[in-house]
C-alpha cells in the first residue's frame, strides 16, 4: 500500500491536459519514421531465404495452350518453377467475394472463383500464370523470362458498359453478358410515381474514373513453413492481421492456428492491402515445398497491373424536384467495372455503398439504385479510400448544381431547403440507414463564413483582369462508415510499468498510437508515454476486422473504453483488498483507486505491480489485464461541407486550385492534429482523381498508364493551402462520440473541385465535364464551346 500526496493527482491532471482527448498530440511513430528507421516488409530477411518472381500474361484475354518450364528449371540458381496445375493439385481454395450481395431477382452474386495461377484462360494483362523461385532475385527474374507461355489470343473488352452488351467477349461461360451482379435497391413504383409528379427532373451522365492506388510501399511478403508444426508464417503488409489470417487460412484450407501473420510498418494501402493476393499463395506453397523461406517484393511496373484499382463507374443520375426545389426522389443507373476477377469487397463499393451514401445530408424521400457490376479484361477492382462514399456524394452534388442552374434557383438556397434538420434526428434516410446525429446547416454556414464566400465576386473580378476564369463550389457530404463489426481491446500491464494496448485495427499511416494512447490515458489515468500499441501479430490479435471504412477510432475507441471499465472493476476489487476497505467504498479517478473520503489510495500502475508480485486470495484478481471483444460497433456518419475555388487559364486549360476550405463534423475529435492530416491527405487524393489520375487501356486491353511516365500523380505544387474548420456533433452510438475521418477528404473534394471547374467554364455555356479535368480536356471543352458560338 502507498500513500500519495495531492501533488500526484495534480501531475495526472496536468498530463491529461497535455495528452487527453481533444489535444493535438504529436504522433508517437514520427520520430522513427522521419529518420528512416521504420521497418517495412521488404526490410525483413530470414536465413537461407530464396526469392520468387511471377510470370504474367502479356495478353488481355486468351486461351492457355501450354506453359513450358523445362528451360527455366535448368537455369542457374533455380530452385523450382510452378504453374497453376501444381497449385490445383495442392488443393487450395479459390479466391471469392464473401459479401452477401443479391441480384435483383434474389439470386446470389456470381463468383469468378479465381485460382492463384491461371490454367485455362488469362483475362487481363498481368494475370499470373507461373512463378519461379531461385537463390537470388536476379536468377529468378532471368528464369521467369525463360518460361514459355503459349496463349491463343481472344477478343477483349475493357469498358463495363460494352462488356454487358450482347455479343461482347465473354470472360466466363457461367456469367452471361459478364454481369456478375445486377444490383437493385429501392421501390421502383414509388420512385417512378414521384418522378411523374415532379416539376423538374435533372438528368446527368457522369463517369467516376478508374484510378490506381499507388501506395509508397509496394506489396511484398516473406513466408516460411515449420514442418514439425505444419505452421505457415508470413510477414506481409495488411490492414489488419486477424481478418487477413481468416481469409488466408480459408484459402490454404488449414486451421487458424496453422497461420501466423505479421505486419510491421505499412507504407500506405487505402483499401488495397486488405485482401489476399495470388502471390501470397505462391510463396506459401513454395516455402512448404522447398523447406526454406521465400521472399517476394512487387515492382512498381507490375503493381500497376496486379494491385487492385478503385472507382470505375459510369452512371446516369436523375433527381426529381418540386417547383420550389425540394427533392422528391433520386435514382442512379449504370455500370461498375469489376475487372477480371471478384475478390475481397469489390462489388460493394460499386453497388451497395453507392446507394447507402447517395442521399447524403439531404431529405430525399425516395431512392432507386440500379447498377450492373461487370467483368472486363482489366485489373481487378477493390476498395479505394472511401469505397463508394466519395462516388455517391459526387453524383448527388453534381446533380444538385445542375438542377439549381436549370431551375434558376441559387445553388446554396437549394441545398439549405433540403438539409435534414437537427430536430429530425434520428433520421431514417431513404438509403435504409438511420442517422443518429448531425447539424448539416451549421456545418454549411461555418464553411461559407471561413471560406469568405461572400467576397468571391471580388476575387472573380480580379481573376478576369488577369485573363483567368474563376469558379467556386460549395458541396456537402456524408459518409456511412463501415458496417457494424466486433473489435478487440486488450490491455496488458507490463513488468516495466508500461501498458500494452492491443487492438484489431491496424495503423498503415493513420497514426493510431497517439490517439489510442490518449483515450486509454483518459480512461485509466496511465501515463501517455507508457502506452505501447501492438496490432501486427495474429497470435496476439485474435479478433478484429482491421482498419477500413473510417472505423478505427470508433471501433477501437469503444473497445478501449469497454476494456478500461473492466480494468477498473477488477481494480476496485483488488484495491479493496490491499487497502483493507469495502469494494463499495473504493472510487477511481485520475489513475488512482481511493477510499472515499480519505487520502488513502494506490496508483493503478502500482496496483498492477502488487498483483503481479504477490499471490492474491480467492476472489481477488491476480492481474488487471483484460482481453475484451466488443459487440458489433455501429456505423457512424461523418459529414462536412467543403468549398473549392479554382482558376483556369483559358489559353492552356490549366486548372489551379487557389483556395480550399473544409468544415467537418467528425463528432468527438480525439487528436485534432492527426484529424487535420487525414483530411489533407484525403483532399490530396481527391485532387489527384479530379484533375489528373486515370487508368486507361487501349483497344487490345493493353494498359497505357503502366508507369509514372504515363500515370499522373499530384505533387506538392498541385495541393493548395487548406483552411480546416470543425463543427462537431458527437455521435450517440459509441461512448466517445466519434465518427471517423479517414476518407472524408475524398468524399468532400471530388464534387467541389469538379463543380468549381464547371462553374468557371459556365461562361462558355459548358454544363458538365467528366474527370479527370486535365488541361487538354478543359482546353478542348473551351475550344468546342467557342466553335459552337462561332
Coordinates of N, CA, C and O in Angstrom, one line a residue, residues 25-38 40 265-266 507-515 528 533 535 674 678:
X25 N -1.8 16.1 -30.0 CA -0.5 15.4 -29.6 C 0.2 14.9 -30.8 O -0.4 14.3 -31.7
X26 N 1.5 15.0 -30.8 CA 2.3 14.5 -32.0 C 2.2 13.0 -32.0 O 2.1 12.3 -31.0
X27 N 2.3 12.5 -33.3 CA 2.2 11.1 -33.5 C 3.5 10.4 -32.8 O 4.6 10.9 -33.0
X28 N 3.2 9.3 -32.2 CA 4.3 8.6 -31.5 C 5.4 8.0 -32.4 O 6.6 8.0 -32.1
X29 N 5.0 7.6 -33.6 CA 5.9 6.9 -34.5 C 6.7 7.9 -35.4 O 7.6 7.4 -36.1
X30 N 6.4 9.2 -35.4 CA 7.0 10.0 -36.4 C 8.5 10.2 -36.2 O 9.3 10.2 -37.2
X31 N 9.0 10.2 -35.0 CA 10.5 10.3 -34.8 C 11.2 9.2 -35.5 O 12.3 9.3 -36.1
X32 N 10.6 8.0 -35.4 CA 11.2 6.8 -36.0 C 11.1 6.9 -37.5 O 12.1 6.6 -38.2
X33 N 9.9 7.2 -38.0 CA 9.7 7.1 -39.5 C 10.5 8.2 -40.2 O 11.0 8.0 -41.3
X34 N 10.5 9.4 -39.7 CA 11.2 10.5 -40.4 C 12.7 10.3 -40.4 O 13.4 10.9 -41.3
X35 N 13.2 9.5 -39.5 CA 14.7 9.2 -39.6 C 15.0 8.0 -40.5 O 16.1 7.5 -40.5
X36 N 13.9 7.5 -41.1 CA 14.1 6.3 -42.0 C 14.4 5.0 -41.2 O 14.9 4.1 -41.8
X37 N 13.9 5.0 -40.0 CA 14.1 3.8 -39.2 C 12.9 2.9 -39.1 O 12.9 1.9 -38.3
X38 N 11.9 3.2 -39.9 CA 10.7 2.3 -39.9 C 11.1 1.0 -40.5 O 12.1 0.9 -41.3
X40 N 9.7 -2.0 -42.8 CA 8.6 -2.4 -43.7 C 8.9 -3.8 -44.2 O 10.0 -4.4 -43.9
X265 N 5.6 -1.9 -40.1 CA 5.1 -0.7 -40.7 C 4.6 -0.9 -42.1 O 5.0 -1.8 -42.8
X266 N 3.6 -0.1 -42.5 CA 2.9 -0.3 -43.8 C 3.0 1.1 -44.5 O 2.5 2.1 -43.9
X507 N -2.6 0.3 -38.0 CA -2.1 1.6 -38.5 C -1.3 1.3 -39.7 O -0.2 0.8 -39.7
X508 N -1.8 1.8 -40.9 CA -0.9 1.8 -42.1 C -0.7 3.2 -42.6 O -0.6 3.5 -43.8
X509 N -0.6 4.1 -41.6 CA -0.3 5.5 -42.0 C -1.2 6.5 -41.2 O -1.0 7.7 -41.2
X510 N -2.3 6.0 -40.5 CA -3.3 6.8 -39.9 C -2.7 7.5 -38.6 O -3.1 8.6 -38.3
X511 N -1.8 6.9 -37.9 CA -1.3 7.4 -36.7 C -2.1 7.0 -35.5 O -2.5 7.8 -34.7
X512 N -2.3 5.7 -35.3 CA -3.2 5.2 -34.2 C -2.5 5.3 -32.8 O -3.3 5.5 -31.9
X513 N -1.2 5.2 -32.7 CA -0.6 5.1 -31.4 C -0.9 6.3 -30.5 O -1.3 6.1 -29.3
X514 N -0.9 7.5 -31.0 CA -1.1 8.7 -30.1 C -2.6 8.8 -29.7 O -2.9 8.8 -28.5
X515 N -3.5 8.8 -30.6 CA -4.9 8.9 -30.2 C -5.4 7.8 -29.3 O -6.2 7.9 -28.4
X528 N 0.6 8.7 -20.7 CA 0.6 8.6 -22.1 C 1.8 7.9 -22.7 O 1.7 7.1 -23.5
X533 N 1.3 0.4 -28.3 CA 0.3 -0.1 -29.2 C 0.9 -1.3 -29.9 O 1.9 -1.2 -30.5
X535 N -0.4 -4.2 -32.8 CA -1.5 -4.5 -33.8 C -1.2 -5.6 -34.8 O -2.0 -6.1 -35.5
X674 N -3.9 15.1 -35.9 CA -4.0 13.9 -36.8 C -5.2 13.9 -37.7 O -5.1 13.6 -38.9
X678 N -5.3 13.7 -41.8 CA -6.1 12.8 -42.5 C -6.9 13.5 -43.6 O -7.1 13.1 -44.7

